[in-house]
């Protein structure tokens, strides 16, 4: 095979692969975000909801014949929330509580300077409720909690008050 034929063959393969990916895109629903925590006047927390992934509600599947099929996929959103009353404490080892509809959650605790100082994974969710207490005593200050386990990462503030 001469060089011109080999280059032409490679170019044709690249064009066919590019056309396949260009014209064979699945149809997905737009991303729906749900706030998983609320604030109360007594707790000084500011929850932030960050999307982790989108939940597809429909998928386009090309059929062997010219007709098309749409397969519906209905999934329950995985939600993790924190009890805002547990975000303010004067105890050096506060107990933070919340709810979730997953088997377990993870938590990353940042100090007031924004440096991660503790993390826990596989915190069990029992009957829809979870509990977390830091392993170390925390001096007064405002800490950031990253609660991981649902379709979103919940970022909120934990306030340790001076005794």
Coordinates of N, CA, C and O in Angstrom, one line a residue, residues 1-145:
X1 N 0.9 -1.2 0.0 CA 0.0 0.0 0.0 C 0.9 1.2 0.0 O 1.8 1.3 0.8
X2 N 0.6 2.2 -0.9 CA 1.5 3.4 -0.9 C 1.0 4.4 0.2 O 0.0 4.2 0.8
X3 N 1.9 5.4 0.4 CA 1.7 6.3 1.4 C 0.4 7.1 1.3 O -0.3 7.4 2.2
X4 N 0.1 7.6 0.0 CA -1.1 8.4 -0.2 C -2.4 7.6 0.1 O -3.3 8.1 0.7
X5 N -2.4 6.3 -0.2 CA -3.6 5.5 0.2 C -3.7 5.3 1.7 O -4.8 5.3 2.2
X6 N -2.6 5.1 2.4 CA -2.6 4.9 3.8 C -3.1 6.2 4.5 O -3.9 6.2 5.4
X7 N -2.6 7.4 4.0 CA -3.0 8.6 4.6 C -4.5 8.9 4.4 O -5.3 9.3 5.2
X8 N -5.0 8.6 3.2 CA -6.4 8.7 2.9 C -7.3 7.8 3.7 O -8.4 8.2 4.2
X9 N -6.8 6.6 4.0 CA -7.6 5.6 4.8 C -7.7 6.1 6.2 O -8.7 6.1 6.9
X10 N -6.6 6.6 6.8 CA -6.6 7.2 8.1 C -7.5 8.4 8.2 O -8.2 8.5 9.2
X11 N -7.4 9.3 7.2 CA -8.3 10.5 7.2 C -9.7 10.1 7.2 O -10.6 10.6 7.9
X12 N -10.1 9.1 6.4 CA -11.5 8.6 6.3 C -12.0 8.0 7.6 O -13.1 8.3 8.1
X13 N -11.1 7.3 8.3 CA -11.5 6.7 9.6 C -11.7 7.8 10.6 O -12.7 7.8 11.4
X14 N -10.8 8.8 10.6 CA -11.0 10.0 11.6 C -12.3 10.7 11.3 O -13.0 11.1 12.2
X15 N -12.6 10.9 10.0 CA -13.9 11.6 9.7 C -15.1 10.8 10.1 O -16.1 11.3 10.7
X16 N -15.1 9.5 9.9 CA -16.2 8.6 10.3 C -16.4 8.6 11.8 O -17.5 8.7 12.3
X17 N -15.3 8.5 12.6 CA -15.4 8.5 14.0 C -15.9 9.9 14.5 O -16.8 9.9 15.4
X18 N -15.4 10.9 14.0 CA -15.9 12.3 14.3 C -17.4 12.5 14.0 O -18.1 13.0 14.8
X19 N -17.8 12.0 12.9 CA -19.2 12.1 12.5 C -20.1 11.2 13.4 O -21.2 11.7 13.8
X20 N -19.6 10.1 13.8 CA -20.4 9.2 14.7 C -20.6 9.9 16.1 O -21.7 10.0 16.6
X21 N -19.6 10.5 16.7 CA -19.8 11.2 17.9 C -20.5 12.5 17.8 O -21.2 12.9 18.7
X22 N -20.5 13.2 16.6 CA -21.2 14.4 16.4 C -22.7 14.2 16.3 O -23.5 14.9 16.8
X23 N -23.1 13.1 15.6 CA -24.5 12.9 15.3 C -25.2 11.8 16.2 O -26.3 11.6 16.2
X24 N -24.4 11.2 17.1 CA -25.0 10.2 18.0 C -24.9 10.6 19.5 O -24.3 10.0 20.3
X25 N -25.6 11.7 19.8 CA -25.6 12.3 21.1 C -26.9 11.8 21.8 O -28.0 12.0 21.2
X26 N -26.9 11.3 23.1 CA -28.1 11.0 23.8 C -28.8 12.3 24.2 O -28.2 13.3 24.5
X27 N -30.1 12.2 24.3 CA -30.9 13.3 24.8 C -31.1 13.1 26.3 O -31.5 12.1 26.8
X28 N -30.7 14.2 27.1 CA -30.9 14.1 28.5 C -31.7 15.3 29.0 O -31.7 16.4 28.3
X29 N -32.2 15.2 30.1 CA -33.0 16.3 30.7 C -32.0 17.4 31.3 O -30.9 17.0 31.6
X30 N -32.5 18.6 31.5 CA -31.6 19.6 32.1 C -31.3 19.2 33.6 O -32.1 18.5 34.2
X31 N -30.3 19.8 34.1 CA -29.9 19.5 35.5 C -30.9 20.2 36.4 O -31.2 21.4 36.2
X32 N -31.4 19.5 37.4 CA -32.3 20.0 38.4 C -31.6 20.0 39.8 O -31.2 19.0 40.2
X33 N -31.5 21.2 40.4 CA -30.8 21.3 41.7 C -31.9 21.5 42.7 O -32.8 22.3 42.5
X34 N -31.7 20.9 43.9 CA -32.6 21.1 45.0 C -31.8 21.5 46.2 O -30.8 20.8 46.5
X35 N -32.2 22.6 46.9 CA -31.5 23.0 48.1 C -31.8 22.0 49.1 O -33.0 21.7 49.4
X36 N -30.8 21.4 49.8 CA -31.0 20.4 50.8 C -30.9 20.8 52.2 O -31.0 20.0 53.1
X37 N -30.7 22.1 52.4 CA -30.7 22.6 53.8 C -31.3 23.9 53.9 O -31.4 24.6 52.9
X38 N -31.9 24.2 55.0 CA -32.5 25.5 55.2 C -31.8 26.2 56.4 O -31.2 25.5 57.2
X39 N -32.0 27.5 56.4 CA -31.4 28.2 57.6 C -32.5 28.6 58.5 O -33.6 28.8 58.1
X40 N -32.1 28.8 59.8 CA -33.1 29.3 60.7 C -32.5 30.5 61.4 O -31.3 30.7 61.4
X41 N -33.3 31.4 62.0 CA -32.8 32.6 62.6 C -31.8 32.3 63.7 O -31.0 33.1 64.0
X42 N -31.9 31.1 64.4 CA -31.0 30.9 65.5 C -29.6 30.4 65.1 O -28.7 30.6 65.8
X43 N -29.5 29.8 64.0 CA -28.3 29.2 63.5 C -27.7 30.2 62.5 O -28.4 30.6 61.6
X44 N -26.4 30.5 62.6 CA -25.8 31.4 61.6 C -25.0 30.6 60.6 O -23.8 30.5 60.6
X45 N -25.7 29.9 59.8 CA -25.1 29.1 58.8 C -25.5 29.5 57.4 O -26.6 30.1 57.2
X46 N -24.7 29.3 56.4 CA -25.0 29.7 55.1 C -24.8 28.4 54.2 O -23.7 28.2 53.7
X47 N -25.8 27.6 54.0 CA -25.6 26.4 53.1 C -25.4 26.8 51.7 O -26.0 27.7 51.2
X48 N -24.5 26.0 51.0 CA -24.3 26.2 49.6 C -24.5 24.8 49.0 O -24.0 23.9 49.5
X49 N -25.2 24.8 47.9 CA -25.5 23.6 47.2 C -24.7 23.6 45.9 O -24.7 24.5 45.1
X50 N -23.8 22.5 45.7 CA -23.0 22.4 44.6 C -23.4 21.1 43.8 O -23.4 20.1 44.4
X51 N -23.6 21.2 42.5 CA -24.0 20.0 41.8 C -22.9 19.0 41.7 O -21.8 19.4 41.4
X52 N -23.2 17.8 41.9 CA -22.2 16.7 41.7 C -22.4 16.1 40.3 O -21.5 15.9 39.5
X53 N -23.6 15.7 40.0 CA -24.0 15.1 38.8 C -25.4 15.4 38.4 O -26.2 15.7 39.3
X54 N -25.8 15.3 37.2 CA -27.1 15.4 36.7 C -27.8 14.1 36.8 O -27.2 13.0 36.6
X55 N -29.1 14.1 37.0 CA -29.9 12.8 37.0 C -30.6 12.8 35.7 O -31.5 13.6 35.4
X56 N -30.3 11.8 34.8 CA -31.0 11.8 33.5 C -32.4 11.3 33.7 O -32.6 10.3 34.5
X57 N -33.4 11.9 33.1 CA -34.7 11.4 33.2 C -35.2 10.7 31.9 O -36.0 9.8 32.0
X58 N -34.6 10.9 30.8 CA -34.9 10.2 29.6 C -33.6 9.9 28.8 O -32.7 10.7 28.9
X59 N -33.6 8.9 28.1 CA -32.4 8.5 27.3 C -32.9 8.2 25.9 O -33.9 7.4 25.7
X60 N -32.3 8.7 24.9 CA -32.6 8.4 23.5 C -31.9 7.2 23.1 O -30.7 7.1 23.2
X61 N -32.6 6.2 22.6 CA -32.0 4.9 22.2 C -32.4 4.7 20.7 O -33.5 4.5 20.4
X62 N -31.4 4.7 19.8 CA -31.8 4.5 18.4 C -32.2 3.0 18.2 O -31.5 2.1 18.7
X63 N -33.2 2.8 17.5 CA -33.7 1.4 17.2 C -33.1 0.9 15.9 O -32.5 1.6 15.1
X64 N -33.2 -0.4 15.7 CA -32.7 -1.0 14.5 C -33.4 -0.6 13.2 O -32.9 -0.4 12.2
X65 N -34.7 -0.3 13.4 CA -35.5 0.2 12.3 C -35.5 1.7 12.3 O -35.0 2.3 13.3
X66 N -36.1 2.4 11.3 CA -36.1 3.9 11.3 C -36.9 4.5 12.5 O -36.7 5.7 12.7
X67 N -37.7 3.7 13.2 CA -38.4 4.3 14.3 C -37.5 4.4 15.5 O -36.5 3.8 15.6
X68 N -37.9 5.3 16.5 CA -37.1 5.5 17.7 C -37.8 5.1 18.9 O -39.1 5.2 18.9
X69 N -37.1 4.8 19.9 CA -37.7 4.5 21.2 C -37.2 5.4 22.3 O -36.0 5.8 22.2
X70 N -38.0 5.8 23.2 CA -37.6 6.6 24.4 C -37.8 5.8 25.6 O -38.9 5.3 25.9
X71 N -36.8 5.6 26.4 CA -36.9 4.8 27.6 C -36.8 5.8 28.7 O -35.9 6.6 28.9
X72 N -37.8 5.7 29.6 CA -37.9 6.6 30.7 C -37.1 6.0 31.9 O -37.3 4.8 32.2
X73 N -36.3 6.8 32.6 CA -35.6 6.4 33.7 C -35.9 7.3 34.9 O -35.6 8.5 34.9
X74 N -36.7 6.8 35.8 CA -37.1 7.7 37.0 C -36.3 7.2 38.2 O -36.4 6.1 38.6
X75 N -35.5 8.1 38.7 CA -34.7 7.8 39.9 C -35.0 8.8 41.0 O -35.3 10.0 40.7
X76 N -35.0 8.3 42.2 CA -35.3 9.1 43.3 C -34.0 9.9 43.6 O -32.9 9.4 43.7
X77 N -34.1 11.3 43.8 CA -32.9 12.1 44.1 C -32.4 11.7 45.5 O -33.1 11.4 46.4
X78 N -31.1 11.6 45.5 CA -30.4 11.3 46.8 C -30.2 12.6 47.5 O -29.5 13.4 47.0
X79 N -30.7 12.7 48.7 CA -30.7 14.0 49.4 C -30.1 13.8 50.8 O -30.4 12.9 51.5
X80 N -29.2 14.8 51.1 CA -28.6 14.8 52.4 C -28.8 16.2 53.0 O -28.6 17.2 52.3
X81 N -29.2 16.3 54.2 CA -29.5 17.6 54.9 C -28.9 17.6 56.3 O -28.6 16.6 56.8
X82 N -28.7 18.8 56.8 CA -28.2 19.0 58.1 C -29.2 19.7 59.0 O -30.0 20.5 58.5
X83 N -29.3 19.3 60.3 CA -30.1 20.0 61.2 C -29.5 21.3 61.6 O -28.4 21.3 62.3
X84 N -30.0 22.4 61.2 CA -29.4 23.7 61.5 C -29.2 24.0 63.0 O -28.3 24.7 63.3
X85 N -30.0 23.5 63.8 CA -29.9 23.7 65.3 C -28.6 23.1 65.8 O -28.1 23.5 66.8
X86 N -28.1 22.1 65.1 CA -26.8 21.4 65.6 C -25.6 22.1 65.1 O -24.5 21.7 65.4
X87 N -25.7 23.2 64.3 CA -24.6 23.9 63.8 C -24.0 25.0 64.7 O -23.0 25.6 64.3
X88 N -24.6 25.2 65.8 CA -24.1 26.2 66.8 C -24.0 25.5 68.1 O -25.0 24.9 68.6
X89 N -22.8 25.6 68.7 CA -22.6 24.9 70.0 C -21.5 25.6 70.8 O -20.6 26.2 70.2
X90 N -21.5 25.4 72.1 CA -20.4 25.9 72.9 C -19.5 24.7 73.4 O -18.5 24.9 74.0
X91 N -19.9 23.5 73.0 CA -19.1 22.3 73.3 C -17.9 22.2 72.4 O -18.1 22.4 71.2
X92 N -16.8 21.8 72.9 CA -15.6 21.7 72.0 C -15.7 20.5 71.0 O -15.0 20.4 70.0
X93 N -16.6 19.5 71.4 CA -16.8 18.4 70.4 C -18.3 18.3 70.2 O -19.0 17.5 70.7
X94 N -18.8 19.2 69.3 CA -20.3 19.3 69.1 C -20.8 18.1 68.3 O -20.0 17.4 67.6
X95 N -22.0 17.8 68.5 CA -22.6 16.7 67.7 C -23.5 17.3 66.7 O -24.5 18.0 66.9
X96 N -23.1 17.0 65.4 CA -23.8 17.6 64.3 C -24.7 16.4 63.8 O -24.3 15.3 63.6
X97 N -26.0 16.8 63.5 CA -27.0 15.8 63.1 C -27.6 16.2 61.8 O -27.6 17.3 61.4
X98 N -28.2 15.2 61.1 CA -28.9 15.5 59.9 C -29.7 14.3 59.4 O -29.8 13.3 60.1
X99 N -30.3 14.5 58.2 CA -31.1 13.4 57.6 C -30.5 13.1 56.2 O -29.8 13.9 55.6
X100 N -30.8 11.9 55.7 CA -30.4 11.5 54.4 C -31.2 10.3 53.9 O -31.7 9.6 54.7
X101 N -31.3 10.1 52.6 CA -31.9 8.9 52.1 C -30.9 8.0 51.3 O -31.3 7.4 50.3
X102 N -29.7 8.0 51.8 CA -28.7 7.1 51.3 C -28.2 6.3 52.5 O -28.5 6.4 53.6
X103 N -27.3 5.3 52.2 CA -26.8 4.3 53.2 C -25.8 5.0 54.1 O -25.8 4.6 55.3
X104 N -25.0 5.8 53.6 CA -23.9 6.5 54.4 C -23.5 7.8 53.8 O -23.8 8.0 52.6
X105 N -22.9 8.6 54.6 CA -22.4 9.9 54.1 C -20.9 10.1 54.5 O -20.4 9.3 55.3
X106 N -20.3 11.1 54.0 CA -19.0 11.5 54.4 C -18.9 13.0 54.8 O -19.8 13.8 54.3
X107 N -18.0 13.3 55.6 CA -17.9 14.7 56.1 C -16.4 15.1 56.1 O -15.5 14.3 56.5
X108 N -16.2 16.3 55.6 CA -14.8 16.9 55.7 C -15.0 18.2 56.5 O -15.9 19.0 56.2
X109 N -14.2 18.4 57.5 CA -14.2 19.5 58.4 C -13.0 20.4 58.1 O -11.9 19.9 58.3
X110 N -13.2 21.7 57.8 CA -12.2 22.7 57.6 C -12.1 23.6 58.8 O -13.1 24.0 59.3
X111 N -10.9 24.0 59.2 CA -10.7 24.9 60.3 C -11.1 26.3 59.8 O -11.4 26.5 58.6
X112 N -11.1 27.3 60.7 CA -11.5 28.7 60.3 C -10.6 29.3 59.1 O -11.0 30.1 58.4
X113 N -9.4 28.7 59.0 CA -8.5 29.2 57.9 C -8.8 28.5 56.6 O -8.1 28.8 55.6
X114 N -9.7 27.6 56.6 CA -10.0 26.9 55.3 C -9.2 25.6 55.1 O -9.3 25.1 54.0
X115 N -8.4 25.2 56.1 CA -7.6 24.0 55.9 C -8.4 22.8 56.5 O -8.9 22.8 57.6
X116 N -8.4 21.7 55.7 CA -9.1 20.5 56.2 C -8.4 19.9 57.4 O -7.2 19.7 57.3
X117 N -9.1 19.7 58.5 CA -8.5 19.1 59.7 C -9.0 17.8 60.1 O -8.4 17.1 60.9
X118 N -10.1 17.4 59.5 CA -10.7 16.1 59.8 C -11.6 15.6 58.7 O -12.3 16.4 58.1
X119 N -11.7 14.3 58.5 CA -12.6 13.8 57.6 C -13.1 12.4 58.1 O -12.5 11.7 58.8
X120 N -14.4 12.1 57.7 CA -14.9 10.8 58.1 C -15.8 10.3 56.9 O -16.5 11.1 56.2
X121 N -15.6 9.1 56.6 CA -16.4 8.5 55.5 C -17.2 7.3 56.1 O -16.9 6.9 57.2
X122 N -18.2 6.9 55.3 CA -19.0 5.8 55.8 C -19.7 6.1 57.1 O -19.8 5.2 57.9
X123 N -20.2 7.3 57.3 CA -21.0 7.6 58.5 C -22.4 7.0 58.2 O -23.0 7.4 57.2
X124 N -22.8 6.0 59.0 CA -24.0 5.3 58.7 C -25.3 6.2 58.8 O -25.3 7.1 59.7
X125 N -26.2 6.0 57.9 CA -27.5 6.6 58.0 C -28.5 5.6 58.5 O -28.7 4.6 57.8
X126 N -29.1 5.8 59.7 CA -29.9 4.8 60.3 C -31.3 5.4 60.4 O -31.5 6.4 61.0
X127 N -32.3 4.7 59.8 CA -33.7 5.2 59.8 C -33.8 6.7 59.3 O -34.5 7.5 59.8
X128 N -32.9 7.0 58.3 CA -32.9 8.3 57.7 C -32.2 9.4 58.5 O -32.2 10.6 58.0
X129 N -31.5 9.1 59.6 CA -30.8 10.1 60.4 C -29.3 9.7 60.5 O -28.9 8.5 60.6
X130 N -28.4 10.7 60.6 CA -27.0 10.5 60.8 C -26.5 11.4 61.9 O -27.1 12.4 62.2
X131 N -25.4 11.1 62.5 CA -24.7 11.9 63.6 C -23.2 11.9 63.3 O -22.6 10.9 63.0
X132 N -22.6 13.1 63.6 CA -21.2 13.2 63.5 C -20.7 14.0 64.6 O -21.2 15.1 65.0
X133 N -19.6 13.6 65.3 CA -18.9 14.3 66.3 C -17.4 14.3 66.0 O -16.9 13.2 65.7
X134 N -16.8 15.5 66.0 CA -15.3 15.5 65.6 C -14.6 14.7 66.7 O -14.9 14.6 67.8
X135 N -13.5 14.0 66.2 CA -12.6 13.2 67.1 C -11.8 14.1 68.0 O -11.3 13.7 69.0
X136 N -11.6 15.3 67.6 CA -10.7 16.2 68.4 C -11.5 17.4 68.9 O -12.6 17.7 68.4
X137 N -11.1 18.0 70.0 CA -11.7 19.2 70.6 C -11.4 20.4 69.7 O -10.3 20.5 69.2
X138 N -12.5 21.2 69.4 CA -12.3 22.3 68.6 C -12.4 23.6 69.4 O -13.3 23.8 70.2
X139 N -11.4 24.5 69.2 CA -11.5 25.8 69.9 C -12.6 26.6 69.2 O -13.0 26.4 68.1
X140 N -13.0 27.7 69.9 CA -14.1 28.6 69.4 C -13.7 29.1 68.0 O -12.5 29.4 67.7
X141 N -14.7 29.2 67.1 CA -14.5 29.7 65.8 C -15.5 29.2 64.8 O -16.5 28.4 65.2
X142 N -15.4 29.6 63.6 CA -16.4 29.1 62.6 C -15.7 28.1 61.6 O -14.7 28.5 61.0
X143 N -16.2 26.9 61.6 CA -15.6 25.9 60.8 C -16.5 25.6 59.6 O -17.7 25.9 59.6
X144 N -16.0 25.0 58.5 CA -16.7 24.7 57.3 C -16.9 23.2 57.3 O -16.0 22.4 57.4
X145 N -18.2 22.8 57.1 CA -18.5 21.3 56.9 C -18.9 21.1 55.5 O -19.7 21.8 54.9

